[in-house]
Amino acid sequence: MSTVSIITGIVILAVGTYAMRLSGILLNNKSGVSLRVKEILSLSAIVILFSVAMTSTFFDGDQLADLSKIIGVGVAGVLTWRKKPFIMIVLSAAIVTAGLRWLINLWG
């Protein structure tokens, strides 16, 4: 991929982003959106974020991620589901992942 094509892609994405923002300002409340459409759009954003998180959990580049990373993300998921504080979620996931990697290196 050449430098010109990368810069062109960045420019196109930037123009598209600002066009979307400008359309929101210009349209303001002139176009009504039903409550159901708002709910679907909100849920679609959650689905996209979840799919990105799952992809980055199970794959590291073009290979499968190590088991300790998957278990660490699982710990974070359980703590999030239990509505624990964010700092506790992050630290617990990091400690579990690091501990498992340390144990794996000790044995292998």
Coordinates of N, CA and C in Angstrom, one line a residue:
M1 N 0.8 -1.2 0.0 CA 0.0 0.0 0.0 C 0.9 1.2 0.0
S2 N 0.6 2.1 -0.9 CA 1.5 3.3 -1.0 C 1.1 4.4 -0.1
T3 N 2.0 5.4 0.1 CA 1.7 6.5 1.0 C 0.6 7.3 0.5
V4 N 0.5 7.5 -0.8 CA -0.6 8.3 -1.4 C -1.9 7.7 -1.1
S5 N -2.1 6.4 -1.2 CA -3.4 5.7 -1.0 C -3.7 5.8 0.5
I6 N -2.8 5.7 1.4 CA -3.1 5.8 2.8 C -3.5 7.2 3.2
I7 N -2.8 8.2 2.7 CA -3.2 9.6 2.9 C -4.6 9.9 2.3
T8 N -4.8 9.4 1.1 CA -6.2 9.6 0.5 C -7.3 9.0 1.3
G9 N -7.0 7.8 1.8 CA -8.0 7.1 2.7 C -8.3 7.9 4.0
I10 N -7.2 8.5 4.6 CA -7.4 9.3 5.8 C -8.2 10.6 5.4
V11 N -7.9 11.2 4.3 CA -8.6 12.4 3.9 C -10.1 12.1 3.7
I12 N -10.4 11.0 3.0 CA -11.8 10.6 2.7 C -12.5 10.3 4.0
L13 N -11.9 9.6 4.9 CA -12.6 9.3 6.2 C -12.8 10.6 7.0
A14 N -11.8 11.5 7.0 CA -12.0 12.8 7.7 C -13.1 13.6 7.1
V15 N -13.2 13.7 5.8 CA -14.2 14.5 5.1 C -15.6 13.9 5.5
G16 N -15.7 12.5 5.4 CA -16.9 11.9 5.7 C -17.4 12.1 7.2
T17 N -16.4 12.0 8.1 CA -16.7 12.3 9.5 C -17.2 13.7 9.7
Y18 N -16.6 14.7 9.1 CA -17.0 16.1 9.3 C -18.3 16.3 8.6
A19 N -18.6 15.6 7.5 CA -19.9 15.8 6.8 C -21.0 15.2 7.7
M20 N -20.8 14.1 8.3 CA -21.8 13.5 9.2 C -22.0 14.5 10.4
R21 N -21.0 15.1 10.9 CA -21.2 16.0 12.1 C -21.9 17.3 11.6
L22 N -21.6 17.8 10.4 CA -22.2 18.9 9.9 C -23.7 18.7 9.6
S23 N -24.0 17.5 9.1 CA -25.4 17.2 8.8 C -26.2 17.1 10.1
G24 N -25.6 16.7 11.2 CA -26.3 16.7 12.5 C -26.6 18.1 12.9
I25 N -25.7 19.0 12.7 CA -25.9 20.4 13.1 C -27.0 21.0 12.2
L26 N -26.9 20.8 10.9 CA -27.8 21.4 10.0 C -29.2 20.9 10.1
L27 N -29.3 19.6 10.3 CA -30.7 19.0 10.4 C -31.3 19.2 11.7
N28 N -30.5 19.3 12.8 CA -31.0 19.5 14.2 C -32.2 18.6 14.5
N29 N -33.3 19.1 14.6 CA -34.5 18.3 14.9 C -35.5 18.4 13.7
K30 N -35.0 18.6 12.5 CA -35.9 18.7 11.4 C -36.4 17.4 10.9
S31 N -35.6 16.4 11.1 CA -36.0 15.0 10.7 C -36.3 14.2 11.9
G32 N -37.5 13.7 12.0 CA -37.8 12.9 13.2 C -37.4 11.5 13.1
V33 N -36.9 10.9 14.2 CA -36.5 9.5 14.2 C -37.3 8.9 15.3
S34 N -37.9 7.7 15.0 CA -38.8 7.1 16.0 C -37.9 6.5 17.2
L35 N -38.6 6.3 18.3 CA -37.9 5.7 19.4 C -37.3 4.4 19.1
R36 N -38.0 3.6 18.3 CA -37.5 2.2 18.0 C -36.2 2.3 17.2
V37 N -36.1 3.3 16.2 CA -34.9 3.5 15.5 C -33.8 3.9 16.4
K38 N -34.0 4.8 17.3 CA -33.0 5.2 18.3 C -32.5 4.0 19.1
E39 N -33.4 3.1 19.5 CA -33.0 1.9 20.3 C -32.2 1.0 19.4
I40 N -32.5 0.8 18.2 CA -31.8 -0.1 17.3 C -30.4 0.5 17.0
L41 N -30.3 1.8 16.8 CA -29.0 2.4 16.6 C -28.1 2.3 17.8
S42 N -28.7 2.5 19.0 CA -28.0 2.3 20.2 C -27.5 0.9 20.4
L43 N -28.3 -0.1 20.2 CA -27.9 -1.5 20.3 C -26.9 -1.9 19.2
S44 N -27.0 -1.3 18.0 CA -26.0 -1.6 17.0 C -24.6 -1.1 17.4
A45 N -24.5 0.0 18.1 CA -23.2 0.5 18.5 C -22.6 -0.5 19.6
I46 N -23.5 -1.0 20.4 CA -23.0 -2.0 21.4 C -22.5 -3.3 20.8
V47 N -23.2 -3.7 19.8 CA -22.9 -4.9 19.1 C -21.5 -4.8 18.4
I48 N -21.3 -3.6 17.7 CA -20.0 -3.3 17.1 C -18.9 -3.3 18.1
L49 N -19.1 -2.6 19.2 CA -18.0 -2.6 20.2 C -17.7 -4.0 20.8
F50 N -18.8 -4.8 21.0 CA -18.6 -6.1 21.5 C -17.9 -7.0 20.5
S51 N -18.2 -6.9 19.3 CA -17.5 -7.7 18.3 C -16.0 -7.4 18.1
V52 N -15.7 -6.1 18.2 CA -14.3 -5.7 18.2 C -13.6 -6.2 19.4
A53 N -14.2 -6.1 20.6 CA -13.6 -6.6 21.8 C -13.4 -8.1 21.7
M54 N -14.3 -8.9 21.2 CA -14.2 -10.3 21.1 C -13.1 -10.7 20.1
T55 N -13.0 -10.0 19.0 CA -12.0 -10.2 18.0 C -10.6 -10.0 18.6
S56 N -10.5 -8.9 19.3 CA -9.1 -8.6 19.9 C -8.8 -9.5 21.1
T57 N -9.9 -10.1 21.7 CA -9.6 -11.1 22.8 C -9.1 -12.4 22.2
F58 N -9.7 -12.9 21.2 CA -9.4 -14.2 20.7 C -8.3 -14.3 19.7
F59 N -7.9 -13.2 19.1 CA -6.9 -13.1 18.1 C -5.9 -12.1 18.4
D60 N -4.6 -12.5 18.1 CA -3.5 -11.6 18.3 C -2.8 -11.5 17.0
G61 N -3.1 -10.5 16.2 CA -2.6 -10.5 14.8 C -3.4 -11.5 14.0
D62 N -2.6 -12.4 13.4 CA -3.3 -13.5 12.6 C -3.3 -14.8 13.3
Q63 N -3.0 -14.8 14.6 CA -2.9 -16.1 15.3 C -3.9 -16.0 16.5
L64 N -4.3 -17.1 17.0 CA -5.1 -17.2 18.2 C -4.3 -16.6 19.4
A65 N -5.0 -15.9 20.3 CA -4.4 -15.4 21.5 C -4.1 -16.5 22.5
D66 N -3.2 -16.2 23.4 CA -2.9 -17.2 24.4 C -4.1 -17.3 25.4
L67 N -4.1 -18.4 26.1 CA -5.2 -18.8 27.0 C -5.3 -17.8 28.2
S68 N -4.1 -17.3 28.6 CA -4.2 -16.4 29.8 C -4.9 -15.1 29.4
K69 N -4.7 -14.6 28.2 CA -5.4 -13.4 27.8 C -6.9 -13.6 27.7
I70 N -7.3 -14.7 27.2 CA -8.8 -15.1 27.1 C -9.4 -15.2 28.5
I71 N -8.7 -15.8 29.5 CA -9.2 -16.0 30.8 C -9.2 -14.6 31.5
G72 N -8.2 -13.8 31.3 CA -8.2 -12.4 31.9 C -9.4 -11.6 31.4
V73 N -9.7 -11.7 30.1 CA -10.9 -10.9 29.6 C -12.1 -11.5 30.2
G74 N -12.2 -12.8 30.4 CA -13.3 -13.5 31.0 C -13.5 -13.0 32.4
V75 N -12.5 -12.8 33.2 CA -12.5 -12.3 34.5 C -13.1 -10.9 34.5
A76 N -12.6 -10.1 33.5 CA -13.1 -8.7 33.4 C -14.6 -8.7 33.0
G77 N -15.0 -9.6 32.2 CA -16.4 -9.7 31.8 C -17.3 -10.1 33.0
V78 N -16.9 -11.0 33.8 CA -17.7 -11.4 35.0 C -17.8 -10.3 36.0
L79 N -16.7 -9.6 36.2 CA -16.7 -8.5 37.1 C -17.5 -7.3 36.6
T80 N -17.5 -7.1 35.3 CA -18.4 -6.1 34.7 C -19.8 -6.4 34.9
W81 N -20.1 -7.7 34.6 CA -21.5 -8.2 34.8 C -22.0 -8.0 36.2
R82 N -21.1 -8.2 37.2 CA -21.4 -8.0 38.6 C -21.4 -6.6 39.1
K83 N -21.1 -5.6 38.1 CA -21.1 -4.2 38.4 C -20.1 -3.8 39.4
K84 N -18.9 -4.3 39.3 CA -17.8 -3.9 40.2 C -17.2 -2.6 39.7
P85 N -16.4 -1.9 40.5 CA -15.8 -0.7 40.1 C -14.8 -0.9 39.0
F86 N -14.6 0.1 38.1 CA -13.8 -0.1 36.9 C -12.4 -0.4 37.3
I87 N -11.8 0.3 38.3 CA -10.4 0.0 38.6 C -10.2 -1.4 39.1
M88 N -11.2 -1.9 39.8 CA -11.1 -3.3 40.2 C -11.2 -4.3 39.1
I89 N -12.0 -4.0 38.1 CA -12.1 -4.8 36.9 C -10.7 -4.8 36.1
V90 N -10.2 -3.7 35.9 CA -8.9 -3.6 35.1 C -7.8 -4.3 35.9
L91 N -7.6 -4.0 37.2 CA -6.6 -4.5 37.9 C -6.7 -6.1 38.1
S92 N -7.9 -6.5 38.3 CA -8.1 -8.0 38.4 C -7.8 -8.7 37.1
A93 N -8.2 -8.2 36.0 CA -7.9 -8.8 34.7 C -6.4 -8.8 34.5
A94 N -5.8 -7.7 34.8 CA -4.3 -7.6 34.5 C -3.6 -8.6 35.4
I95 N -4.0 -8.7 36.7 CA -3.3 -9.6 37.6 C -3.5 -11.0 37.2
V96 N -4.7 -11.4 36.9 CA -5.0 -12.8 36.5 C -4.2 -13.1 35.2
T97 N -4.2 -12.2 34.2 CA -3.5 -12.5 33.0 C -2.0 -12.6 33.3
A98 N -1.4 -11.7 34.0 CA 0.0 -11.7 34.3 C 0.4 -12.9 35.1
G99 N -0.5 -13.3 36.1 CA -0.2 -14.4 36.9 C -0.2 -15.7 36.1
L100 N -1.2 -15.9 35.2 CA -1.3 -17.1 34.4 C -0.1 -17.1 33.4
R101 N 0.3 -16.0 32.9 CA 1.5 -16.0 32.0 C 2.8 -16.4 32.8
W102 N 2.9 -15.9 34.0 CA 4.0 -16.2 34.8 C 4.0 -17.7 35.1
L103 N 2.9 -18.3 35.5 CA 2.8 -19.7 35.7 C 3.1 -20.5 34.5
I104 N 2.6 -20.1 33.4 CA 2.9 -20.8 32.1 C 4.4 -20.8 31.8
N105 N 5.1 -19.7 32.0 CA 6.5 -19.6 31.8 C 7.3 -20.4 32.8
L106 N 6.8 -20.5 34.0 CA 7.4 -21.3 35.1 C 7.4 -22.8 34.7
W107 N 6.3 -23.3 34.2 CA 6.1 -24.7 33.8 C 6.7 -25.0 32.4
G108 N 6.7 -24.0 31.6 CA 7.0 -24.4 30.2 C 8.3 -23.7 29.7

